[in-house]
């Protein structure tokens, strides 16, 4: 059976309270019962002590010597809390004396009961409370005084109390359930409002937010967490839309260029040189698309920046930097850029080969791409807090200060219209950021317009 959250809260609260109420009822019943028994036992003990003092021996058997005491109302009238007193010999078989209210009846003697022990018995099918006190003289037992009181009224009180508690218990639980259900309904009302609000939120309506409760409690924290989550989701979807739009644009451009080139090429007969020129141009655009696709795949595979790829091969950082430098020897020579690599006192340090290469390769490629011809690029490798730190410093066009915080966004190119001659996709630094997040590296960027840029990579 499916229960609503409100009903479950009410049932849990009712069950918890049911245990407490049951325990409280049990304690009350036990205390009342013990109080009744203690009061009756105290009266019996008192009567037994008084009558023991009024007992003497006749022919070796105990009897009452004060006959007037036996005439007291409590011994004659059954209606007023009657006290039954009986004296027996040492064998407990012969009655030597008894109170008048016993008339022809007599109290039973129980051999198996301890002296001065209080216990329940019956007198003419009537429940009584009884005690057997030995009559001793000079250390010898001559008989027993048996004192008893009616226990019917006290037993009736105890039974009535038990029935009252038993009947009240389910009634209390039923009332408690509906009260708990009502209070639970009021308590979860903010949650219902949160549910209604979140149900109205969709991909196209992410601007709505959960209303904060008046009290800064757990529900307030829940609302704050949901709103923070919605903010992150909205930002992620906005980035996704922008990314999709930019990716479509970047891929559409070379495709359109290739299509246009081929359409022009087949309109009429061309020379061999024309065909080769247009085909080489188309191949260049295809290469450009391949680079974009590879970069997009890298970003897609590493969308969770804290998830390492299966390829976790480690390599020495100095060897990796040398490998990256060797790949750009032609481009460095073409722009007549001098590259200086400083790695003094660096011991061998292992870093993730795949992500380390992605970081160093893209940063150095950007440095060469935006550096002035006949300038210098410096790579400094140092150890800081037992971790390698790489600085790649170029003398180039630099980055506008307002754009530094945006350079890691996909497809973003600072002042791209001013540098149309510099080819690029705007994805390189996005790859750098994703790779750095994957291995816990940190990137710092300092740049001065028209003077150069410094990338500091803390591995």
CSV table of C-alpha atoms in Angstrom, one decimal:
chain,number,residue,atom,x,y,z
A,1,UNK,CA,0.0,0.0,0.0
A,2,UNK,CA,1.4,3.4,-1.0
A,3,UNK,CA,1.3,6.1,1.6
A,4,UNK,CA,1.8,9.7,1.1
A,5,UNK,CA,4.8,11.4,2.8
A,6,UNK,CA,2.4,13.2,5.1
A,7,UNK,CA,0.8,9.9,6.2
A,8,UNK,CA,4.2,8.3,6.7
A,9,UNK,CA,5.3,11.1,8.9
A,10,UNK,CA,2.1,10.8,10.9
A,11,UNK,CA,2.4,7.0,11.3
A,12,UNK,CA,6.1,7.3,12.3
A,13,UNK,CA,5.3,9.9,14.8
A,14,UNK,CA,2.3,7.9,16.1
A,15,UNK,CA,4.4,4.8,16.4
A,16,UNK,CA,7.1,6.6,18.4
A,17,UNK,CA,4.5,8.2,20.6
A,18,UNK,CA,2.6,4.9,21.0
A,19,UNK,CA,5.7,3.4,22.5
A,20,UNK,CA,6.1,6.3,24.9
A,21,UNK,CA,2.4,6.3,25.8
A,22,UNK,CA,2.4,2.5,26.3
A,23,UNK,CA,5.4,2.9,28.6
A,24,UNK,CA,3.8,5.7,30.5
A,25,UNK,CA,0.5,3.7,30.9
A,26,UNK,CA,2.5,0.7,32.1
A,27,UNK,CA,4.4,2.8,34.6
A,28,UNK,CA,1.1,4.4,35.9
A,29,UNK,CA,-0.5,1.0,36.2
A,30,UNK,CA,2.4,-0.5,38.0
A,31,UNK,CA,2.7,2.4,40.4
A,32,UNK,CA,-1.0,2.4,41.2
A,33,UNK,CA,-1.0,-1.4,41.7
A,34,UNK,CA,2.1,-1.2,43.9
A,35,UNK,CA,0.6,1.7,45.9
A,36,UNK,CA,-2.6,-0.3,46.5
A,37,UNK,CA,-0.7,-3.4,47.6
A,38,UNK,CA,1.7,-1.4,49.8
A,39,UNK,CA,-1.2,0.4,51.5
A,40,UNK,CA,-3.1,-2.8,52.2
A,41,UNK,CA,0.1,-4.7,53.3
A,42,UNK,CA,0.9,-1.8,55.6
A,43,UNK,CA,-2.5,-2.0,57.2
A,44,UNK,CA,-2.2,-5.8,57.5
A,45,UNK,CA,1.2,-5.6,59.1
A,46,UNK,CA,-0.1,-3.0,61.6
A,47,UNK,CA,-3.1,-5.1,62.6
A,48,UNK,CA,-0.9,-8.2,62.9
A,49,UNK,CA,1.5,-6.4,65.2
A,50,UNK,CA,-1.3,-5.0,67.4
A,51,UNK,CA,-3.0,-8.4,67.8
A,52,UNK,CA,0.3,-10.1,68.4
A,53,UNK,CA,0.7,-7.8,71.5
A,54,UNK,CA,-2.8,-8.9,72.7
A,55,UNK,CA,-2.0,-12.6,72.5
A,56,UNK,CA,-1.3,-14.9,75.5
A,57,UNK,CA,-0.9,-18.6,76.1
A,58,UNK,CA,-3.5,-20.9,77.6
A,59,UNK,CA,-2.5,-24.5,78.0
A,60,UNK,CA,0.4,-24.0,75.6
A,61,UNK,CA,-1.8,-22.4,72.9
A,62,UNK,CA,-2.1,-18.8,71.9
A,63,UNK,CA,-5.4,-16.9,72.5
A,64,UNK,CA,-6.6,-13.3,72.8
A,65,UNK,CA,-6.4,-12.0,76.3
A,66,UNK,CA,-8.2,-8.6,75.5
A,67,UNK,CA,-11.8,-9.7,74.6
A,68,UNK,CA,-12.9,-6.0,74.3
A,69,UNK,CA,-10.6,-5.4,71.4
A,70,UNK,CA,-12.3,-8.3,69.6
A,71,UNK,CA,-15.5,-6.5,69.9
A,72,UNK,CA,-14.4,-3.5,67.9
A,73,UNK,CA,-16.5,-2.4,65.0
A,74,UNK,CA,-13.8,-3.3,62.4
A,75,UNK,CA,-14.1,-6.9,63.6
A,76,UNK,CA,-17.9,-7.0,63.7
A,77,UNK,CA,-19.0,-5.0,60.6
A,78,UNK,CA,-18.1,-6.4,57.3
A,79,UNK,CA,-19.0,-3.2,55.5
A,80,UNK,CA,-16.2,-1.0,56.9
A,81,UNK,CA,-12.8,-2.4,55.7
A,82,UNK,CA,-13.2,-5.6,57.8
A,83,UNK,CA,-10.1,-7.1,59.3
A,84,UNK,CA,-10.2,-10.8,59.8
A,85,UNK,CA,-8.0,-12.2,62.6
A,86,UNK,CA,-7.5,-15.8,63.5
A,87,UNK,CA,-5.1,-17.5,66.0
A,88,UNK,CA,-3.9,-21.1,65.3
A,89,UNK,CA,-1.7,-23.5,67.1
A,90,UNK,CA,1.9,-24.3,66.1
A,91,UNK,CA,0.8,-27.0,63.6
A,92,UNK,CA,-1.6,-24.5,61.9
A,93,UNK,CA,-4.4,-27.0,62.1
A,94,UNK,CA,-6.4,-26.0,65.2
A,95,UNK,CA,-8.0,-22.6,65.5
A,96,UNK,CA,-7.6,-21.4,69.1
A,97,UNK,CA,-9.3,-18.0,68.7
A,98,UNK,CA,-10.7,-15.7,66.0
A,99,UNK,CA,-12.4,-12.4,65.4
A,100,UNK,CA,-16.3,-12.4,65.5
A,101,UNK,CA,-16.6,-11.2,61.9
A,102,UNK,CA,-15.3,-14.6,60.7
A,103,UNK,CA,-18.4,-16.3,62.3
A,104,UNK,CA,-18.4,-19.9,61.2
A,105,UNK,CA,-15.7,-19.4,58.6
A,106,UNK,CA,-12.0,-19.6,59.1
A,107,UNK,CA,-8.9,-18.4,57.3
A,108,UNK,CA,-6.7,-21.0,55.6
A,109,UNK,CA,-3.1,-21.6,56.8
A,110,UNK,CA,-0.4,-22.1,54.1
A,111,UNK,CA,2.6,-24.2,55.2
A,112,UNK,CA,4.6,-23.1,52.1
A,113,UNK,CA,4.4,-19.4,52.8
A,114,UNK,CA,7.1,-17.6,54.6
A,115,UNK,CA,6.5,-15.9,57.9
A,116,UNK,CA,5.3,-12.3,57.6
A,117,UNK,CA,4.8,-12.8,53.9
A,118,UNK,CA,1.9,-10.9,52.3
A,119,UNK,CA,-0.1,-12.9,49.7
A,120,UNK,CA,-3.5,-13.3,48.1
A,121,UNK,CA,-6.0,-15.9,49.2
A,122,UNK,CA,-9.7,-16.6,49.2
A,123,UNK,CA,-12.4,-16.5,51.9
A,124,UNK,CA,-15.7,-17.9,50.7
A,125,UNK,CA,-14.7,-17.2,47.1
A,126,UNK,CA,-13.9,-13.6,48.0
A,127,UNK,CA,-10.4,-12.3,47.3
A,128,UNK,CA,-8.5,-11.3,50.4
A,129,UNK,CA,-5.0,-10.2,51.3
A,130,UNK,CA,-3.4,-12.2,54.1
A,131,UNK,CA,-0.3,-12.4,56.4
A,132,UNK,CA,0.8,-15.2,58.8
A,133,UNK,CA,2.8,-14.0,61.8
A,134,UNK,CA,4.3,-16.6,64.2
A,135,UNK,CA,3.6,-16.3,68.0
A,136,UNK,CA,7.0,-16.7,69.6
A,137,UNK,CA,7.9,-16.8,73.3
A,138,UNK,CA,11.5,-17.5,74.4
A,139,UNK,CA,12.4,-18.3,70.8
A,140,UNK,CA,9.8,-21.0,70.5
A,141,UNK,CA,6.8,-20.9,68.1
A,142,UNK,CA,3.5,-21.6,69.9
A,143,UNK,CA,1.2,-20.7,67.0
A,144,UNK,CA,0.3,-18.2,64.3
A,145,UNK,CA,-1.8,-15.1,64.0
A,146,UNK,CA,-3.4,-14.9,60.6
A,147,UNK,CA,-4.6,-11.4,59.6
A,148,UNK,CA,-6.5,-10.7,56.4
A,149,UNK,CA,-8.4,-7.9,54.7
A,150,UNK,CA,-10.8,-7.9,51.8
A,151,UNK,CA,-9.0,-7.3,48.5
A,152,UNK,CA,-12.1,-7.1,46.3
A,153,UNK,CA,-12.4,-3.3,46.3
A,154,UNK,CA,-8.7,-2.8,45.7
A,155,UNK,CA,-8.7,-5.5,43.0
A,156,UNK,CA,-11.7,-3.8,41.4
A,157,UNK,CA,-9.8,-0.5,41.3
A,158,UNK,CA,-6.8,-2.2,39.6
A,159,UNK,CA,-8.9,-4.0,37.1
A,160,UNK,CA,-10.9,-0.8,36.3
A,161,UNK,CA,-7.7,1.1,35.8
A,162,UNK,CA,-6.3,-1.6,33.5
A,163,UNK,CA,-9.5,-1.5,31.3
A,164,UNK,CA,-9.5,2.3,31.2
A,165,UNK,CA,-5.9,2.3,30.1
A,166,UNK,CA,-6.5,-0.4,27.5
A,167,UNK,CA,-9.6,1.3,26.0
A,168,UNK,CA,-8.0,4.8,26.1
A,169,UNK,CA,-4.8,3.6,24.4
A,170,UNK,CA,-6.2,3.0,20.8
A,171,UNK,CA,-8.4,6.1,21.1
A,172,UNK,CA,-5.4,8.2,22.0
A,173,UNK,CA,-3.5,6.7,19.1
A,174,UNK,CA,-6.3,7.4,16.6
A,175,UNK,CA,-6.6,11.0,17.8
A,176,UNK,CA,-2.8,11.3,17.8
A,177,UNK,CA,-2.7,10.1,14.2
A,178,UNK,CA,-5.0,12.7,12.8
A,179,UNK,CA,-3.3,15.5,14.9
A,180,UNK,CA,0.1,14.3,13.6
A,181,UNK,CA,-1.3,14.1,10.0
A,182,UNK,CA,-2.6,17.7,10.3
A,183,UNK,CA,0.7,19.0,11.7
A,184,UNK,CA,2.7,17.0,9.1
A,185,UNK,CA,0.6,18.5,6.4
A,186,UNK,CA,1.4,22.0,7.6
A,187,UNK,CA,5.1,21.1,8.0
A,188,UNK,CA,5.5,19.8,4.4
A,189,UNK,CA,3.6,22.6,2.8
A,190,UNK,CA,6.9,24.4,1.9
A,191,UNK,CA,8.0,21.1,0.3
A,192,UNK,CA,4.8,21.0,-1.7
A,193,UNK,CA,5.5,24.6,-2.9
A,194,UNK,CA,9.0,23.6,-3.9
A,195,UNK,CA,7.7,20.6,-5.8
A,196,UNK,CA,5.1,22.7,-7.7
A,197,UNK,CA,7.8,25.3,-8.5
A,198,UNK,CA,10.3,22.7,-9.8
A,199,UNK,CA,7.6,21.0,-11.8
A,200,UNK,CA,7.0,24.3,-13.7
A,201,UNK,CA,10.7,24.6,-14.5
A,202,UNK,CA,11.7,23.2,-17.9
A,203,UNK,CA,14.6,23.6,-20.3
A,204,UNK,CA,13.0,26.7,-21.8
A,205,UNK,CA,11.9,28.1,-18.4
A,206,UNK,CA,14.9,28.0,-16.2
A,207,UNK,CA,14.6,31.5,-14.8
A,208,UNK,CA,12.0,30.5,-12.2
A,209,UNK,CA,13.3,29.9,-8.6
A,210,UNK,CA,12.0,28.4,-5.4
A,211,UNK,CA,10.6,30.8,-2.9
A,212,UNK,CA,12.6,30.9,0.3
A,213,UNK,CA,10.7,30.0,3.6
A,214,UNK,CA,10.4,32.7,6.3
A,215,UNK,CA,12.5,30.7,8.8
A,216,UNK,CA,16.1,29.9,8.0
A,217,UNK,CA,15.9,26.2,8.8
A,218,UNK,CA,16.6,22.9,6.9
A,219,UNK,CA,13.9,23.8,4.3
A,220,UNK,CA,15.6,27.2,3.7
A,221,UNK,CA,18.9,25.3,3.1
A,222,UNK,CA,17.1,22.9,0.7
A,223,UNK,CA,15.6,25.9,-1.2
A,224,UNK,CA,19.0,27.5,-1.4
A,225,UNK,CA,20.6,24.3,-2.7
A,226,UNK,CA,17.9,23.8,-5.3
A,227,UNK,CA,18.2,27.4,-6.5
A,228,UNK,CA,22.0,27.1,-6.6
A,229,UNK,CA,21.5,23.9,-8.6
A,230,UNK,CA,19.1,25.6,-11.0
A,231,UNK,CA,21.7,28.4,-11.5
A,232,UNK,CA,24.4,25.9,-12.4
A,233,UNK,CA,22.0,24.0,-14.7
A,234,UNK,CA,21.0,27.3,-16.4
A,235,UNK,CA,24.6,28.3,-16.9
A,236,UNK,CA,25.5,24.8,-18.2
A,237,UNK,CA,22.6,24.8,-20.7
A,238,UNK,CA,23.5,28.3,-21.8
A,239,UNK,CA,27.1,27.3,-22.3
A,240,UNK,CA,25.8,24.2,-24.2
A,241,UNK,CA,23.7,26.4,-26.5
A,242,UNK,CA,26.6,28.8,-27.1
A,243,UNK,CA,28.9,25.9,-27.6
A,244,UNK,CA,26.6,24.2,-30.1
A,245,UNK,CA,26.0,27.4,-31.9
A,246,UNK,CA,29.7,28.2,-32.2
A,247,UNK,CA,30.6,24.6,-33.1
A,248,UNK,CA,28.0,24.7,-35.9
A,249,UNK,CA,29.3,28.0,-37.2
A,250,UNK,CA,32.9,26.8,-37.1
A,251,UNK,CA,32.1,23.6,-39.0
A,252,UNK,CA,29.7,25.2,-41.4
A,253,UNK,CA,32.3,27.8,-42.5
A,254,UNK,CA,34.9,25.3,-44.0
A,255,UNK,CA,32.1,23.1,-45.4
A,256,UNK,CA,30.5,26.0,-47.2
A,257,UNK,CA,34.0,27.1,-48.4
A,258,UNK,CA,34.7,23.6,-49.8
A,259,UNK,CA,31.3,23.4,-51.4
A,260,UNK,CA,31.7,26.8,-53.0
A,261,UNK,CA,35.2,25.9,-54.3
A,262,UNK,CA,34.1,22.6,-55.8
A,263,UNK,CA,31.0,24.2,-57.4
A,264,UNK,CA,33.2,26.8,-59.0
A,265,UNK,CA,35.6,24.2,-60.1
A,266,UNK,CA,33.1,22.1,-62.1
A,267,UNK,CA,31.5,24.9,-63.9
A,268,UNK,CA,34.0,24.8,-66.8
A,269,UNK,CA,37.2,23.2,-67.8
A,270,UNK,CA,40.3,24.2,-65.7
A,271,UNK,CA,44.0,23.8,-66.0
A,272,UNK,CA,45.8,21.2,-64.0
A,273,UNK,CA,47.2,24.0,-61.9
A,274,UNK,CA,43.7,25.3,-61.1
A,275,UNK,CA,42.5,21.8,-60.1
A,276,UNK,CA,45.6,21.3,-57.8
A,277,UNK,CA,45.2,24.7,-56.3
A,278,UNK,CA,41.5,24.2,-55.5
A,279,UNK,CA,42.0,20.6,-54.3
A,280,UNK,CA,44.8,21.7,-52.0
A,281,UNK,CA,42.7,24.5,-50.7
A,282,UNK,CA,39.8,22.0,-50.0
A,283,UNK,CA,42.2,19.6,-48.3
A,284,UNK,CA,43.4,22.5,-46.1
A,285,UNK,CA,39.8,23.2,-45.1
A,286,UNK,CA,39.2,19.5,-44.4
A,287,UNK,CA,42.4,19.5,-42.2
A,288,UNK,CA,41.0,22.5,-40.4
A,289,UNK,CA,37.7,20.6,-39.8
A,290,UNK,CA,39.6,17.6,-38.6
A,291,UNK,CA,41.4,19.7,-36.0
A,292,UNK,CA,38.1,21.2,-34.8
A,293,UNK,CA,36.4,17.8,-34.6
A,294,UNK,CA,39.4,16.4,-32.7
A,295,UNK,CA,39.3,19.3,-30.3
A,296,UNK,CA,35.5,19.0,-29.8
A,297,UNK,CA,35.9,15.3,-29.1
A,298,UNK,CA,38.5,16.0,-26.5
A,299,UNK,CA,36.2,18.5,-24.8
A,300,UNK,CA,33.3,16.1,-25.0
A,301,UNK,CA,35.3,13.2,-23.5
A,302,UNK,CA,36.5,15.4,-20.7
A,303,UNK,CA,33.3,17.1,-20.0
A,304,UNK,CA,33.7,15.9,-16.4
A,305,UNK,CA,36.9,17.7,-15.6
A,306,UNK,CA,37.7,15.4,-12.7
A,307,UNK,CA,37.4,12.1,-14.5
A,308,UNK,CA,40.7,10.7,-15.8
A,309,UNK,CA,40.8,8.8,-19.1
A,310,UNK,CA,41.9,5.1,-19.0
A,311,UNK,CA,45.2,6.2,-20.6
A,312,UNK,CA,47.0,7.1,-17.3
A,313,UNK,CA,50.6,6.6,-18.6
A,314,UNK,CA,53.1,8.7,-16.7
A,315,UNK,CA,56.1,10.4,-18.2
A,316,UNK,CA,59.0,12.6,-17.1
A,317,UNK,CA,58.0,16.3,-17.4
A,318,UNK,CA,61.4,17.3,-18.9
A,319,UNK,CA,61.1,14.7,-21.7
A,320,UNK,CA,57.5,15.8,-22.4
A,321,UNK,CA,58.5,19.4,-22.7
A,322,UNK,CA,61.4,18.4,-25.1
A,323,UNK,CA,58.9,16.4,-27.1
A,324,UNK,CA,56.5,19.3,-27.5
A,325,UNK,CA,59.3,21.7,-28.4
A,326,UNK,CA,60.5,19.4,-31.2
A,327,UNK,CA,57.1,19.4,-32.8
A,328,UNK,CA,57.3,23.2,-33.3
A,329,UNK,CA,60.8,23.4,-34.6
A,330,UNK,CA,59.7,24.3,-38.1
A,331,UNK,CA,57.2,27.0,-36.9
A,332,UNK,CA,59.8,28.5,-34.6
A,333,UNK,CA,62.3,28.7,-37.5
A,334,UNK,CA,59.7,30.1,-39.9
A,335,UNK,CA,59.0,33.1,-37.5
A,336,UNK,CA,62.7,33.3,-36.5
A,337,UNK,CA,61.7,32.9,-32.8
A,338,UNK,CA,64.3,31.9,-30.3
A,339,UNK,CA,63.2,29.4,-27.7
A,340,UNK,CA,64.9,29.3,-24.3
A,341,UNK,CA,64.3,26.3,-22.0
A,342,UNK,CA,65.5,26.6,-18.4
A,343,UNK,CA,65.3,23.5,-16.1
A,344,UNK,CA,68.1,23.9,-13.7
A,345,UNK,CA,68.2,21.6,-10.7
A,346,UNK,CA,65.1,19.8,-11.7
A,347,UNK,CA,64.9,16.2,-10.7
A,348,UNK,CA,62.8,13.7,-12.7
A,349,UNK,CA,59.1,14.2,-12.0
A,350,UNK,CA,56.4,12.1,-13.5
A,351,UNK,CA,53.1,13.7,-14.7
A,352,UNK,CA,50.2,12.3,-16.7
A,353,UNK,CA,51.4,12.0,-20.3
A,354,UNK,CA,48.1,12.5,-22.1
A,355,UNK,CA,46.8,15.5,-20.2
A,356,UNK,CA,50.3,17.0,-19.6
A,357,UNK,CA,50.9,16.9,-23.4
A,358,UNK,CA,47.5,18.5,-24.1
A,359,UNK,CA,48.3,21.4,-21.7
A,360,UNK,CA,51.9,22.1,-22.8
A,361,UNK,CA,51.2,21.6,-26.5
A,362,UNK,CA,48.3,24.0,-26.7
A,363,UNK,CA,49.9,26.7,-24.5
A,364,UNK,CA,53.2,26.6,-26.6
A,365,UNK,CA,51.2,26.6,-29.9
A,366,UNK,CA,49.4,29.7,-28.8
A,367,UNK,CA,52.6,31.4,-27.7
A,368,UNK,CA,54.2,30.7,-31.1
A,369,UNK,CA,51.0,31.8,-32.9
A,370,UNK,CA,50.7,35.1,-31.2
A,371,UNK,CA,54.4,36.0,-30.7
A,372,UNK,CA,56.1,38.6,-32.8
A,373,UNK,CA,58.5,37.4,-35.4
A,374,UNK,CA,62.2,37.6,-34.3
A,375,UNK,CA,61.2,37.5,-30.6
A,376,UNK,CA,61.9,35.1,-27.8
A,377,UNK,CA,59.8,32.5,-26.0
A,378,UNK,CA,61.0,31.3,-22.6
A,379,UNK,CA,60.1,28.1,-20.9
A,380,UNK,CA,61.0,28.0,-17.2
A,381,UNK,CA,60.7,24.8,-15.2
A,382,UNK,CA,61.0,25.0,-11.4
A,383,UNK,CA,60.0,23.1,-8.3
A,384,UNK,CA,57.7,24.7,-5.8
A,385,UNK,CA,56.4,22.8,-2.7
A,386,UNK,CA,57.8,19.6,-4.3
A,387,UNK,CA,55.6,20.1,-7.4
A,388,UNK,CA,56.7,21.3,-10.9
A,389,UNK,CA,55.7,24.7,-12.1
A,390,UNK,CA,56.1,25.6,-15.8
A,391,UNK,CA,56.1,29.2,-17.1
A,392,UNK,CA,55.8,29.8,-20.8
A,393,UNK,CA,56.6,33.4,-21.6
A,394,UNK,CA,56.1,35.0,-25.0
A,395,UNK,CA,56.8,38.4,-26.5
A,396,UNK,CA,53.7,38.9,-28.5
A,397,UNK,CA,50.4,40.8,-29.0
A,398,UNK,CA,49.2,40.0,-25.5
A,399,UNK,CA,45.6,39.8,-24.3
A,400,UNK,CA,43.2,42.6,-23.4
A,401,UNK,CA,42.8,42.7,-19.6
A,402,UNK,CA,39.0,42.3,-19.8
A,403,UNK,CA,39.3,39.2,-22.0
A,404,UNK,CA,41.7,37.3,-19.7
A,405,UNK,CA,38.8,35.8,-17.8
A,406,UNK,CA,37.1,34.6,-21.0
A,407,UNK,CA,40.0,33.0,-22.9
A,408,UNK,CA,39.1,29.5,-21.6
A,409,UNK,CA,35.6,29.7,-23.0
A,410,UNK,CA,35.1,27.5,-26.1
A,411,UNK,CA,35.5,29.4,-29.4
A,412,UNK,CA,36.5,32.6,-27.7
A,413,UNK,CA,39.2,34.6,-29.4
A,414,UNK,CA,40.3,37.9,-27.9
A,415,UNK,CA,39.9,40.6,-30.6
A,416,UNK,CA,39.5,38.0,-33.3
A,417,UNK,CA,38.5,40.6,-35.9
A,418,UNK,CA,41.8,42.4,-35.4
A,419,UNK,CA,43.8,39.3,-35.9
A,420,UNK,CA,42.1,37.6,-38.9
A,421,UNK,CA,45.5,36.6,-40.3
A,422,UNK,CA,46.1,34.4,-37.3
A,423,UNK,CA,44.3,31.1,-37.8
A,424,UNK,CA,42.7,29.3,-34.9
A,425,UNK,CA,39.5,27.7,-33.6
A,426,UNK,CA,39.3,29.2,-30.1
A,427,UNK,CA,39.3,25.7,-28.6
A,428,UNK,CA,42.9,25.3,-27.5
A,429,UNK,CA,42.7,27.0,-24.1
A,430,UNK,CA,39.4,25.3,-23.4
A,431,UNK,CA,41.3,22.0,-23.9
A,432,UNK,CA,44.0,23.3,-21.6
A,433,UNK,CA,41.5,24.1,-18.8
A,434,UNK,CA,39.8,20.7,-19.1
A,435,UNK,CA,43.1,18.8,-19.1
A,436,UNK,CA,44.3,20.8,-16.0
A,437,UNK,CA,41.0,20.0,-14.2
A,438,UNK,CA,41.4,16.4,-15.0
A,439,UNK,CA,44.8,16.1,-13.2
A,440,UNK,CA,44.3,18.8,-10.6
A,441,UNK,CA,46.7,21.3,-12.2
A,442,UNK,CA,46.2,25.1,-11.9
A,443,UNK,CA,46.7,27.7,-14.7
A,444,UNK,CA,47.5,31.3,-14.1
A,445,UNK,CA,47.6,34.0,-16.9
A,446,UNK,CA,49.4,37.3,-16.9
A,447,UNK,CA,49.4,39.5,-20.0
A,448,UNK,CA,50.3,43.0,-21.1
A,449,UNK,CA,48.8,44.3,-24.3
A,450,UNK,CA,51.4,44.4,-27.2
A,451,UNK,CA,54.2,43.2,-24.8
A,452,UNK,CA,53.4,39.5,-24.2
A,453,UNK,CA,51.7,36.8,-22.1
A,454,UNK,CA,52.9,34.5,-19.4
A,455,UNK,CA,51.1,31.2,-18.7
A,456,UNK,CA,52.0,29.6,-15.3
A,457,UNK,CA,51.1,25.9,-15.0
A,458,UNK,CA,51.2,24.4,-11.5
A,459,UNK,CA,51.2,20.6,-12.0
